[in-house]
Amino acid sequence: MAAHLGMYENIVPLVAPIDAATTTPVQTPYLDIASANRAAFLIYFGVVTSTTATDTMTITVEASTASTSNAGEEAIAFNYRVSAAVATGNDWGAVTAATSDGVSLGASTVFDGFAMQIDIDPQAVTEKKPDARWVRVVMTES
């Protein structure tokens, strides 16, 4: 499983760097996984500031039967790992399993200059939601 986190042949940028200063969720476009053996999302965090000590960001992955927003999206489990801070070396943390509730980046941890790689197993997606062929990441601030 860990070997998949880092070895990909087709990389497509889905979202340009943004300053998400509201509680409106940031959603990537959908990624078609119909013919994929593996898929991944790479999220980069620039300077992360918080107005309160309790601010969090929850990152979830949704599977869908359509390539546009609809009422059929379903949150799915995924694996992820977090990098070290920028310019501190090629040091990635352990592969960690996230439930369909996602992963919450909390107020007690500063993620300035970090990256998160999310690994998607298309077979696990279709086991959870048999007719799903599209996935996206949703980032929700508290």
mmCIF file of N, CA and C in Angstrom:
data_model
loop_
_atom_site.group_PDB
_atom_site.id
_atom_site.type_symbol
_atom_site.label_atom_id
_atom_site.label_comp_id
_atom_site.label_asym_id
_atom_site.label_seq_id
_atom_site.Cartn_x
_atom_site.Cartn_y
_atom_site.Cartn_z
ATOM 1 N N MET A 1 0.823 -1.191 0.000
ATOM 2 C CA MET A 1 0.000 0.000 0.000
ATOM 3 C C MET A 1 0.866 1.253 0.000
ATOM 4 N N ALA A 2 1.887 1.337 0.799
ATOM 5 C CA ALA A 2 2.685 2.556 0.924
ATOM 6 C C ALA A 2 3.406 2.900 -0.367
ATOM 7 N N ALA A 3 3.760 1.894 -1.161
ATOM 8 C CA ALA A 3 4.480 2.164 -2.401
ATOM 9 C C ALA A 3 3.646 2.981 -3.370
ATOM 10 N N HIS A 4 2.326 2.877 -3.293
ATOM 11 C CA HIS A 4 1.470 3.635 -4.198
ATOM 12 C C HIS A 4 1.522 5.125 -3.896
ATOM 13 N N LEU A 5 1.797 5.484 -2.665
ATOM 14 C CA LEU A 5 1.811 6.891 -2.294
ATOM 15 C C LEU A 5 3.098 7.544 -2.768
ATOM 16 N N GLY A 6 3.112 7.979 -3.999
ATOM 17 C CA GLY A 6 4.253 8.696 -4.523
ATOM 18 C C GLY A 6 4.635 8.317 -5.931
ATOM 19 N N MET A 7 4.042 7.280 -6.500
ATOM 20 C CA MET A 7 4.439 6.831 -7.824
ATOM 21 C C MET A 7 3.235 6.894 -8.769
ATOM 22 N N TYR A 8 3.130 7.986 -9.512
ATOM 23 C CA TYR A 8 2.009 8.167 -10.429
ATOM 24 C C TYR A 8 2.522 8.601 -11.791
ATOM 25 N N GLU A 9 1.799 8.235 -12.856
ATOM 26 C CA GLU A 9 2.232 8.523 -14.214
ATOM 27 C C GLU A 9 1.496 9.691 -14.845
ATOM 28 N N ASN A 10 0.333 10.046 -14.336
ATOM 29 C CA ASN A 10 -0.474 11.094 -14.941
ATOM 30 C C ASN A 10 -0.906 12.061 -13.842
ATOM 31 N N ILE A 11 -0.363 13.270 -13.864
ATOM 32 C CA ILE A 11 -0.656 14.250 -12.821
ATOM 33 C C ILE A 11 -1.428 15.407 -13.434
ATOM 34 N N VAL A 12 -2.597 15.692 -12.873
ATOM 35 C CA VAL A 12 -3.478 16.736 -13.395
ATOM 36 C C VAL A 12 -3.773 17.740 -12.284
ATOM 37 N N PRO A 13 -3.402 19.023 -12.461
ATOM 38 C CA PRO A 13 -3.758 20.011 -11.437
ATOM 39 C C PRO A 13 -5.258 20.290 -11.483
ATOM 40 N N LEU A 14 -5.913 20.180 -10.329
ATOM 41 C CA LEU A 14 -7.366 20.379 -10.276
ATOM 42 C C LEU A 14 -7.757 21.728 -9.678
ATOM 43 N N VAL A 15 -6.973 22.231 -8.727
ATOM 44 C CA VAL A 15 -7.288 23.506 -8.085
ATOM 45 C C VAL A 15 -6.009 24.325 -7.972
ATOM 46 N N ALA A 16 -6.076 25.575 -8.385
ATOM 47 C CA ALA A 16 -4.939 26.469 -8.224
ATOM 48 C C ALA A 16 -4.837 26.888 -6.759
ATOM 49 N N PRO A 17 -3.662 27.315 -6.304
ATOM 50 C CA PRO A 17 -3.553 27.783 -4.916
ATOM 51 C C PRO A 17 -4.547 28.912 -4.652
ATOM 52 N N ILE A 18 -5.219 28.840 -3.513
ATOM 53 C CA ILE A 18 -6.221 29.838 -3.167
ATOM 54 C C ILE A 18 -6.095 30.217 -1.702
ATOM 55 N N ASP A 19 -6.668 31.343 -1.356
ATOM 56 C CA ASP A 19 -6.765 31.758 0.040
ATOM 57 C C ASP A 19 -8.225 31.581 0.432
ATOM 58 N N ALA A 20 -8.521 30.481 1.073
ATOM 59 C CA ALA A 20 -9.894 30.181 1.463
ATOM 60 C C ALA A 20 -10.157 30.771 2.833
ATOM 61 N N ALA A 21 -10.698 31.961 2.855
ATOM 62 C CA ALA A 21 -10.888 32.674 4.113
ATOM 63 C C ALA A 21 -12.321 32.597 4.626
ATOM 64 N N THR A 22 -13.115 31.709 4.082
ATOM 65 C CA THR A 22 -14.501 31.586 4.526
ATOM 66 C C THR A 22 -14.776 30.155 4.949
ATOM 67 N N THR A 23 -15.945 29.915 5.485
ATOM 68 C CA THR A 23 -16.338 28.564 5.868
ATOM 69 C C THR A 23 -17.041 27.830 4.728
ATOM 70 N N THR A 24 -17.086 28.436 3.547
ATOM 71 C CA THR A 24 -17.644 27.757 2.386
ATOM 72 C C THR A 24 -16.674 26.653 1.969
ATOM 73 N N PRO A 25 -17.131 25.416 1.862
ATOM 74 C CA PRO A 25 -16.213 24.325 1.503
ATOM 75 C C PRO A 25 -15.536 24.560 0.151
ATOM 76 N N VAL A 26 -14.270 24.195 0.077
ATOM 77 C CA VAL A 26 -13.530 24.213 -1.180
ATOM 78 C C VAL A 26 -13.603 22.802 -1.740
ATOM 79 N N GLN A 27 -14.101 22.690 -2.968
ATOM 80 C CA GLN A 27 -14.258 21.382 -3.598
ATOM 81 C C GLN A 27 -13.421 21.326 -4.858
ATOM 82 N N THR A 28 -12.649 20.246 -5.011
ATOM 83 C CA THR A 28 -11.923 20.072 -6.258
ATOM 84 C C THR A 28 -12.916 19.656 -7.333
ATOM 85 N N PRO A 29 -12.545 19.823 -8.594
ATOM 86 C CA PRO A 29 -13.359 19.192 -9.642
ATOM 87 C C PRO A 29 -13.293 17.674 -9.458
ATOM 88 N N TYR A 30 -14.185 16.981 -10.100
ATOM 89 C CA TYR A 30 -14.185 15.519 -10.023
ATOM 90 C C TYR A 30 -13.065 14.927 -10.864
ATOM 91 N N LEU A 31 -12.530 13.816 -10.388
ATOM 92 C CA LEU A 31 -11.512 13.050 -11.090
ATOM 93 C C LEU A 31 -12.142 11.729 -11.509
ATOM 94 N N ASP A 32 -12.039 11.408 -12.798
ATOM 95 C CA ASP A 32 -12.606 10.171 -13.332
ATOM 96 C C ASP A 32 -11.662 9.018 -13.023
ATOM 97 N N ILE A 33 -12.135 8.039 -12.262
ATOM 98 C CA ILE A 33 -11.290 6.898 -11.890
ATOM 99 C C ILE A 33 -11.728 5.612 -12.579
ATOM 100 N N ALA A 34 -12.546 5.725 -13.622
ATOM 101 C CA ALA A 34 -13.102 4.535 -14.280
ATOM 102 C C ALA A 34 -12.018 3.582 -14.787
ATOM 103 N N SER A 35 -10.923 4.101 -15.294
ATOM 104 C CA SER A 35 -9.872 3.225 -15.827
ATOM 105 C C SER A 35 -8.572 3.330 -15.026
ATOM 106 N N ALA A 36 -8.656 3.846 -13.811
ATOM 107 C CA ALA A 36 -7.456 4.037 -12.996
ATOM 108 C C ALA A 36 -7.189 2.823 -12.104
ATOM 109 N N ASN A 37 -5.909 2.484 -11.965
ATOM 110 C CA ASN A 37 -5.517 1.468 -10.989
ATOM 111 C C ASN A 37 -5.373 2.087 -9.610
ATOM 112 N N ARG A 38 -4.901 3.315 -9.565
ATOM 113 C CA ARG A 38 -4.756 4.102 -8.329
ATOM 114 C C ARG A 38 -5.012 5.552 -8.704
ATOM 115 N N ALA A 39 -5.309 6.359 -7.717
ATOM 116 C CA ALA A 39 -5.470 7.802 -7.923
ATOM 117 C C ALA A 39 -5.027 8.507 -6.649
ATOM 118 N N ALA A 40 -4.608 9.750 -6.795
ATOM 119 C CA ALA A 40 -4.169 10.499 -5.617
ATOM 120 C C ALA A 40 -4.461 11.984 -5.807
ATOM 121 N N PHE A 41 -4.604 12.650 -4.687
ATOM 122 C CA PHE A 41 -4.716 14.102 -4.654
ATOM 123 C C PHE A 41 -3.546 14.616 -3.831
ATOM 124 N N LEU A 42 -2.965 15.718 -4.251
ATOM 125 C CA LEU A 42 -1.905 16.369 -3.490
ATOM 126 C C LEU A 42 -2.406 17.759 -3.113
ATOM 127 N N ILE A 43 -2.464 18.012 -1.811
ATOM 128 C CA ILE A 43 -2.936 19.302 -1.304
ATOM 129 C C ILE A 43 -1.754 19.993 -0.655
ATOM 130 N N TYR A 44 -1.501 21.227 -1.068
ATOM 131 C CA TYR A 44 -0.394 21.993 -0.496
ATOM 132 C C TYR A 44 -0.960 23.116 0.362
ATOM 133 N N PHE A 45 -0.418 23.268 1.559
ATOM 134 C CA PHE A 45 -0.839 24.325 2.464
ATOM 135 C C PHE A 45 0.228 25.399 2.488
ATOM 136 N N GLY A 46 -0.162 26.625 2.157
ATOM 137 C CA GLY A 46 0.758 27.755 2.242
ATOM 138 C C GLY A 46 0.815 28.248 3.673
ATOM 139 N N VAL A 47 0.671 29.537 3.856
ATOM 140 C CA VAL A 47 0.633 30.108 5.198
ATOM 141 C C VAL A 47 -0.776 29.936 5.731
ATOM 142 N N VAL A 48 -0.897 29.200 6.808
ATOM 143 C CA VAL A 48 -2.209 28.917 7.396
ATOM 144 C C VAL A 48 -2.364 29.792 8.634
ATOM 145 N N THR A 49 -3.361 30.663 8.597
ATOM 146 C CA THR A 49 -3.623 31.519 9.753
ATOM 147 C C THR A 49 -5.006 31.215 10.287
ATOM 148 N N SER A 50 -5.199 31.485 11.538
ATOM 149 C CA SER A 50 -6.452 31.170 12.202
ATOM 150 C C SER A 50 -6.899 32.363 13.028
ATOM 151 N N THR A 51 -8.194 32.585 13.054
ATOM 152 C CA THR A 51 -8.712 33.687 13.865
ATOM 153 C C THR A 51 -8.932 33.259 15.303
ATOM 154 N N THR A 52 -9.073 31.958 15.520
ATOM 155 C CA THR A 52 -9.234 31.461 16.889
ATOM 156 C C THR A 52 -8.408 30.194 17.061
ATOM 157 N N ALA A 53 -8.163 29.836 18.287
ATOM 158 C CA ALA A 53 -7.364 28.640 18.573
ATOM 159 C C ALA A 53 -8.124 27.352 18.297
ATOM 160 N N THR A 54 -9.402 27.450 17.985
ATOM 161 C CA THR A 54 -10.195 26.244 17.755
ATOM 162 C C THR A 54 -10.518 26.003 16.281
ATOM 163 N N ASP A 55 -9.992 26.822 15.385
ATOM 164 C CA ASP A 55 -10.255 26.618 13.958
ATOM 165 C C ASP A 55 -9.683 25.285 13.497
ATOM 166 N N THR A 56 -10.433 24.593 12.660
ATOM 167 C CA THR A 56 -9.987 23.333 12.074
ATOM 168 C C THR A 56 -10.349 23.289 10.600
ATOM 169 N N MET A 57 -9.701 22.392 9.877
ATOM 170 C CA MET A 57 -10.085 22.106 8.502
ATOM 171 C C MET A 57 -10.293 20.607 8.404
ATOM 172 N N THR A 58 -11.457 20.212 7.906
ATOM 173 C CA THR A 58 -11.750 18.806 7.716
ATOM 174 C C THR A 58 -11.658 18.495 6.233
ATOM 175 N N ILE A 59 -10.888 17.467 5.925
ATOM 176 C CA ILE A 59 -10.694 17.059 4.537
ATOM 177 C C ILE A 59 -11.379 15.717 4.340
ATOM 178 N N THR A 60 -12.311 15.683 3.389
ATOM 179 C CA THR A 60 -13.021 14.452 3.065
ATOM 180 C C THR A 60 -12.873 14.164 1.577
ATOM 181 N N VAL A 61 -13.154 12.925 1.205
ATOM 182 C CA VAL A 61 -13.178 12.521 -0.198
ATOM 183 C C VAL A 61 -14.573 11.998 -0.487
ATOM 184 N N GLU A 62 -15.147 12.458 -1.596
ATOM 185 C CA GLU A 62 -16.486 12.033 -1.984
ATOM 186 C C GLU A 62 -16.443 11.262 -3.294
ATOM 187 N N ALA A 63 -17.264 10.219 -3.371
ATOM 188 C CA ALA A 63 -17.440 9.450 -4.601
ATOM 189 C C ALA A 63 -18.808 9.789 -5.178
ATOM 190 N N SER A 64 -18.889 9.761 -6.508
ATOM 191 C CA SER A 64 -20.130 10.154 -7.160
ATOM 192 C C SER A 64 -20.340 9.366 -8.442
ATOM 193 N N THR A 65 -21.582 9.330 -8.872
ATOM 194 C CA THR A 65 -21.923 8.698 -10.144
ATOM 195 C C THR A 65 -21.912 9.698 -11.301
ATOM 196 N N ALA A 66 -21.698 10.972 -10.988
ATOM 197 C CA ALA A 66 -21.697 12.011 -12.014
ATOM 198 C C ALA A 66 -20.495 12.923 -11.817
ATOM 199 N N SER A 67 -20.123 13.620 -12.867
ATOM 200 C CA SER A 67 -18.954 14.496 -12.805
ATOM 201 C C SER A 67 -19.298 15.918 -12.368
ATOM 202 N N THR A 68 -20.520 16.120 -11.929
ATOM 203 C CA THR A 68 -20.948 17.419 -11.414
ATOM 204 C C THR A 68 -21.612 17.212 -10.060
ATOM 205 N N SER A 69 -21.683 18.276 -9.274
ATOM 206 C CA SER A 69 -22.302 18.175 -7.951
ATOM 207 C C SER A 69 -23.732 17.673 -8.074
ATOM 208 N N ASN A 70 -24.100 16.791 -7.150
ATOM 209 C CA ASN A 70 -25.440 16.202 -7.175
ATOM 210 C C ASN A 70 -25.772 15.705 -5.779
ATOM 211 N N ALA A 71 -26.930 15.150 -5.621
ATOM 212 C CA ALA A 71 -27.360 14.681 -4.299
ATOM 213 C C ALA A 71 -26.835 13.290 -3.976
ATOM 214 N N GLY A 72 -26.085 12.681 -4.900
ATOM 215 C CA GLY A 72 -25.636 11.308 -4.700
ATOM 216 C C GLY A 72 -24.211 11.144 -4.212
ATOM 217 N N GLU A 73 -23.521 12.227 -3.880
ATOM 218 C CA GLU A 73 -22.155 12.089 -3.398
ATOM 219 C C GLU A 73 -22.137 11.313 -2.089
ATOM 220 N N GLU A 74 -21.114 10.506 -1.915
ATOM 221 C CA GLU A 74 -20.975 9.735 -0.678
ATOM 222 C C GLU A 74 -19.524 9.818 -0.220
ATOM 223 N N ALA A 75 -19.335 10.189 1.042
ATOM 224 C CA ALA A 75 -17.988 10.269 1.602
ATOM 225 C C ALA A 75 -17.410 8.857 1.698
ATOM 226 N N ILE A 76 -16.104 8.745 1.376
ATOM 227 C CA ILE A 76 -15.436 7.446 1.395
ATOM 228 C C ILE A 76 -14.172 7.515 2.251
ATOM 229 N N ALA A 77 -13.728 6.359 2.695
ATOM 230 C CA ALA A 77 -12.468 6.269 3.437
ATOM 231 C C ALA A 77 -11.302 6.414 2.458
ATOM 232 N N PHE A 78 -10.144 6.817 2.972
ATOM 233 C CA PHE A 78 -8.955 6.976 2.141
ATOM 234 C C PHE A 78 -7.711 6.873 3.015
ATOM 235 N N ASN A 79 -6.561 6.765 2.373
ATOM 236 C CA ASN A 79 -5.277 6.805 3.069
ATOM 237 C C ASN A 79 -4.592 8.116 2.741
ATOM 238 N N TYR A 80 -3.796 8.611 3.676
ATOM 239 C CA TYR A 80 -3.085 9.856 3.435
ATOM 240 C C TYR A 80 -1.769 9.859 4.189
ATOM 241 N N ARG A 81 -0.924 10.793 3.823
ATOM 242 C CA ARG A 81 0.287 11.074 4.581
ATOM 243 C C ARG A 81 0.599 12.550 4.434
ATOM 244 N N VAL A 82 1.305 13.084 5.405
ATOM 245 C CA VAL A 82 1.610 14.513 5.448
ATOM 246 C C VAL A 82 3.115 14.686 5.360
ATOM 247 N N SER A 83 3.541 15.691 4.601
ATOM 248 C CA SER A 83 4.965 15.958 4.433
ATOM 249 C C SER A 83 5.518 16.732 5.616
ATOM 250 N N ALA A 84 6.831 16.826 5.624
ATOM 251 C CA ALA A 84 7.483 17.761 6.531
ATOM 252 C C ALA A 84 7.296 19.155 5.952
ATOM 253 N N ALA A 85 7.667 20.166 6.698
ATOM 254 C CA ALA A 85 7.561 21.542 6.212
ATOM 255 C C ALA A 85 8.478 21.755 5.017
ATOM 256 N N VAL A 86 8.161 22.756 4.220
ATOM 257 C CA VAL A 86 8.952 23.099 3.046
ATOM 258 C C VAL A 86 10.413 23.303 3.436
ATOM 259 N N ALA A 87 11.296 22.849 2.568
ATOM 260 C CA ALA A 87 12.750 23.038 2.700
ATOM 261 C C ALA A 87 13.347 22.329 3.910
ATOM 262 N N THR A 88 12.653 21.323 4.423
ATOM 263 C CA THR A 88 13.236 20.567 5.527
ATOM 264 C C THR A 88 13.626 19.161 5.083
ATOM 265 N N GLY A 89 13.504 18.866 3.818
ATOM 266 C CA GLY A 89 13.913 17.559 3.312
ATOM 267 C C GLY A 89 12.756 16.764 2.756
ATOM 268 N N ASN A 90 13.111 15.634 2.174
ATOM 269 C CA ASN A 90 12.128 14.736 1.587
ATOM 270 C C ASN A 90 11.654 13.777 2.669
ATOM 271 N N ASP A 91 10.815 14.276 3.535
ATOM 272 C CA ASP A 91 10.390 13.513 4.701
ATOM 273 C C ASP A 91 8.876 13.489 4.767
ATOM 274 N N TRP A 92 8.317 12.342 4.458
ATOM 275 C CA TRP A 92 6.868 12.172 4.508
ATOM 276 C C TRP A 92 6.513 11.317 5.706
ATOM 277 N N GLY A 93 5.413 11.645 6.342
ATOM 278 C CA GLY A 93 4.953 10.883 7.499
ATOM 279 C C GLY A 93 4.411 9.529 7.101
ATOM 280 N N ALA A 94 4.014 8.779 8.087
ATOM 281 C CA ALA A 94 3.473 7.440 7.872
ATOM 282 C C ALA A 94 2.133 7.504 7.146
ATOM 283 N N VAL A 95 1.856 6.470 6.373
ATOM 284 C CA VAL A 95 0.549 6.338 5.730
ATOM 285 C C VAL A 95 -0.475 6.101 6.838
ATOM 286 N N THR A 96 -1.543 6.895 6.796
ATOM 287 C CA THR A 96 -2.560 6.848 7.841
ATOM 288 C C THR A 96 -3.927 6.645 7.195
ATOM 289 N N ALA A 97 -4.747 5.825 7.797
ATOM 290 C CA ALA A 97 -6.098 5.587 7.279
ATOM 291 C C ALA A 97 -7.056 6.631 7.836
ATOM 292 N N ALA A 98 -7.874 7.183 6.961
ATOM 293 C CA ALA A 98 -8.941 8.102 7.366
ATOM 294 C C ALA A 98 -10.271 7.415 7.086
ATOM 295 N N THR A 99 -11.216 7.586 7.957
ATOM 296 C CA THR A 99 -12.550 7.031 7.736
ATOM 297 C C THR A 99 -13.293 7.923 6.741
ATOM 298 N N SER A 100 -14.525 7.574 6.461
ATOM 299 C CA SER A 100 -15.332 8.414 5.571
ATOM 300 C C SER A 100 -15.625 9.777 6.194
ATOM 301 N N ASP A 101 -15.401 9.918 7.498
ATOM 302 C CA ASP A 101 -15.540 11.228 8.149
ATOM 303 C C ASP A 101 -14.388 12.155 7.788
ATOM 304 N N GLY A 102 -13.361 11.636 7.175
ATOM 305 C CA GLY A 102 -12.223 12.443 6.747
ATOM 306 C C GLY A 102 -11.188 12.601 7.832
ATOM 307 N N VAL A 103 -10.345 13.585 7.631
ATOM 308 C CA VAL A 103 -9.293 13.887 8.600
ATOM 309 C C VAL A 103 -9.413 15.363 8.963
ATOM 310 N N SER A 104 -9.274 15.650 10.238
ATOM 311 C CA SER A 104 -9.385 17.024 10.717
ATOM 312 C C SER A 104 -8.008 17.549 11.071
ATOM 313 N N LEU A 105 -7.642 18.635 10.438
ATOM 314 C CA LEU A 105 -6.382 19.305 10.755
ATOM 315 C C LEU A 105 -6.726 20.364 11.781
ATOM 316 N N GLY A 106 -6.241 20.159 12.979
ATOM 317 C CA GLY A 106 -6.739 20.943 14.089
ATOM 318 C C GLY A 106 -5.937 22.148 14.459
ATOM 319 N N ALA A 107 -6.495 22.837 15.414
ATOM 320 C CA ALA A 107 -5.927 24.082 15.905
ATOM 321 C C ALA A 107 -4.591 23.872 16.591
ATOM 322 N N SER A 108 -4.336 22.691 17.111
ATOM 323 C CA SER A 108 -3.098 22.461 17.849
ATOM 324 C C SER A 108 -1.911 22.189 16.937
ATOM 325 N N THR A 109 -2.141 22.005 15.645
ATOM 326 C CA THR A 109 -1.062 21.715 14.707
ATOM 327 C C THR A 109 -1.027 22.776 13.621
ATOM 328 N N VAL A 110 0.129 23.352 13.383
ATOM 329 C CA VAL A 110 0.290 24.344 12.322
ATOM 330 C C VAL A 110 0.767 23.620 11.070
ATOM 331 N N PHE A 111 0.086 23.820 9.960
ATOM 332 C CA PHE A 111 0.421 23.130 8.721
ATOM 333 C C PHE A 111 1.035 24.056 7.676
ATOM 334 N N ASP A 112 1.643 25.161 8.114
ATOM 335 C CA ASP A 112 2.284 26.076 7.174
ATOM 336 C C ASP A 112 3.343 25.340 6.355
ATOM 337 N N GLY A 113 3.224 25.417 5.033
ATOM 338 C CA GLY A 113 4.242 24.853 4.159
ATOM 339 C C GLY A 113 4.255 23.337 4.099
ATOM 340 N N PHE A 114 3.194 22.701 4.490
ATOM 341 C CA PHE A 114 3.111 21.241 4.435
ATOM 342 C C PHE A 114 2.296 20.821 3.220
ATOM 343 N N ALA A 115 2.411 19.556 2.858
ATOM 344 C CA ALA A 115 1.578 18.980 1.801
ATOM 345 C C ALA A 115 0.933 17.714 2.342
ATOM 346 N N MET A 116 -0.220 17.391 1.811
ATOM 347 C CA MET A 116 -0.910 16.146 2.158
ATOM 348 C C MET A 116 -1.178 15.400 0.862
ATOM 349 N N GLN A 117 -0.815 14.124 0.839
ATOM 350 C CA GLN A 117 -1.106 13.283 -0.305
ATOM 351 C C GLN A 117 -2.197 12.307 0.102
ATOM 352 N N ILE A 118 -3.261 12.279 -0.695
ATOM 353 C CA ILE A 118 -4.402 11.409 -0.437
ATOM 354 C C ILE A 118 -4.414 10.325 -1.503
ATOM 355 N N ASP A 119 -4.448 9.077 -1.075
ATOM 356 C CA ASP A 119 -4.430 7.938 -1.979
ATOM 357 C C ASP A 119 -5.835 7.344 -2.080
ATOM 358 N N ILE A 120 -6.280 7.109 -3.311
ATOM 359 C CA ILE A 120 -7.602 6.555 -3.571
ATOM 360 C C ILE A 120 -7.429 5.201 -4.254
ATOM 361 N N ASP A 121 -8.103 4.213 -3.733
ATOM 362 C CA ASP A 121 -8.128 2.889 -4.355
ATOM 363 C C ASP A 121 -9.460 2.753 -5.088
ATOM 364 N N PRO A 122 -9.461 2.824 -6.426
ATOM 365 C CA PRO A 122 -10.723 2.754 -7.170
ATOM 366 C C PRO A 122 -11.554 1.508 -6.858
ATOM 367 N N GLN A 123 -10.908 0.392 -6.584
ATOM 368 C CA GLN A 123 -11.654 -0.820 -6.256
ATOM 369 C C GLN A 123 -12.430 -0.644 -4.949
ATOM 370 N N ALA A 124 -11.808 -0.006 -3.963
ATOM 371 C CA ALA A 124 -12.494 0.249 -2.693
ATOM 372 C C ALA A 124 -13.668 1.210 -2.893
ATOM 373 N N VAL A 125 -13.509 2.153 -3.828
ATOM 374 C CA VAL A 125 -14.601 3.091 -4.115
ATOM 375 C C VAL A 125 -15.799 2.334 -4.672
ATOM 376 N N THR A 126 -15.561 1.458 -5.650
ATOM 377 C CA THR A 126 -16.690 0.736 -6.243
ATOM 378 C C THR A 126 -17.275 -0.309 -5.291
ATOM 379 N N GLU A 127 -16.481 -0.812 -4.344
ATOM 380 C CA GLU A 127 -17.034 -1.706 -3.330
ATOM 381 C C GLU A 127 -17.997 -0.953 -2.416
ATOM 382 N N LYS A 128 -17.673 0.304 -2.121
ATOM 383 C CA LYS A 128 -18.516 1.129 -1.244
ATOM 384 C C LYS A 128 -19.730 1.656 -2.001
ATOM 385 N N LYS A 129 -19.506 2.105 -3.235
ATOM 386 C CA LYS A 129 -20.565 2.707 -4.052
ATOM 387 C C LYS A 129 -20.395 2.145 -5.468
ATOM 388 N N PRO A 130 -21.049 1.021 -5.766
ATOM 389 C CA PRO A 130 -20.774 0.276 -6.999
ATOM 390 C C PRO A 130 -20.855 1.066 -8.299
ATOM 391 N N ASP A 131 -21.717 2.044 -8.394
ATOM 392 C CA ASP A 131 -21.858 2.782 -9.652
ATOM 393 C C ASP A 131 -21.042 4.078 -9.683
ATOM 394 N N ALA A 132 -20.192 4.296 -8.686
ATOM 395 C CA ALA A 132 -19.383 5.520 -8.651
ATOM 396 C C ALA A 132 -18.200 5.412 -9.602
ATOM 397 N N ARG A 133 -17.908 6.508 -10.265
ATOM 398 C CA ARG A 133 -16.761 6.549 -11.155
ATOM 399 C C ARG A 133 -15.981 7.848 -10.990
ATOM 400 N N TRP A 134 -16.465 8.753 -10.165
ATOM 401 C CA TRP A 134 -15.860 10.066 -9.983
ATOM 402 C C TRP A 134 -15.542 10.286 -8.503
ATOM 403 N N VAL A 135 -14.430 10.955 -8.212
ATOM 404 C CA VAL A 135 -14.076 11.305 -6.830
ATOM 405 C C VAL A 135 -13.600 12.761 -6.789
ATOM 406 N N ARG A 136 -13.763 13.377 -5.618
ATOM 407 C CA ARG A 136 -13.276 14.734 -5.414
ATOM 408 C C ARG A 136 -12.912 14.896 -3.950
ATOM 409 N N VAL A 137 -12.124 15.929 -3.666
ATOM 410 C CA VAL A 137 -11.767 16.283 -2.298
ATOM 411 C C VAL A 137 -12.578 17.497 -1.894
ATOM 412 N N VAL A 138 -13.059 17.489 -0.651
ATOM 413 C CA VAL A 138 -13.799 18.626 -0.102
ATOM 414 C C VAL A 138 -13.063 19.076 1.169
ATOM 415 N N MET A 139 -12.721 20.351 1.221
ATOM 416 C CA MET A 139 -12.033 20.919 2.377
ATOM 417 C C MET A 139 -12.973 21.914 3.049
ATOM 418 N N THR A 140 -13.318 21.645 4.313
ATOM 419 C CA THR A 140 -14.283 22.461 5.028
ATOM 420 C C THR A 140 -13.633 23.058 6.262
ATOM 421 N N GLU A 141 -13.633 24.391 6.338
ATOM 422 C CA GLU A 141 -13.104 25.074 7.518
ATOM 423 C C GLU A 141 -14.183 25.220 8.564
ATOM 424 N N SER A 142 -13.749 25.216 9.831
ATOM 425 C CA SER A 142 -14.733 25.410 10.910
ATOM 426 C C SER A 142 -15.071 26.877 11.038
#
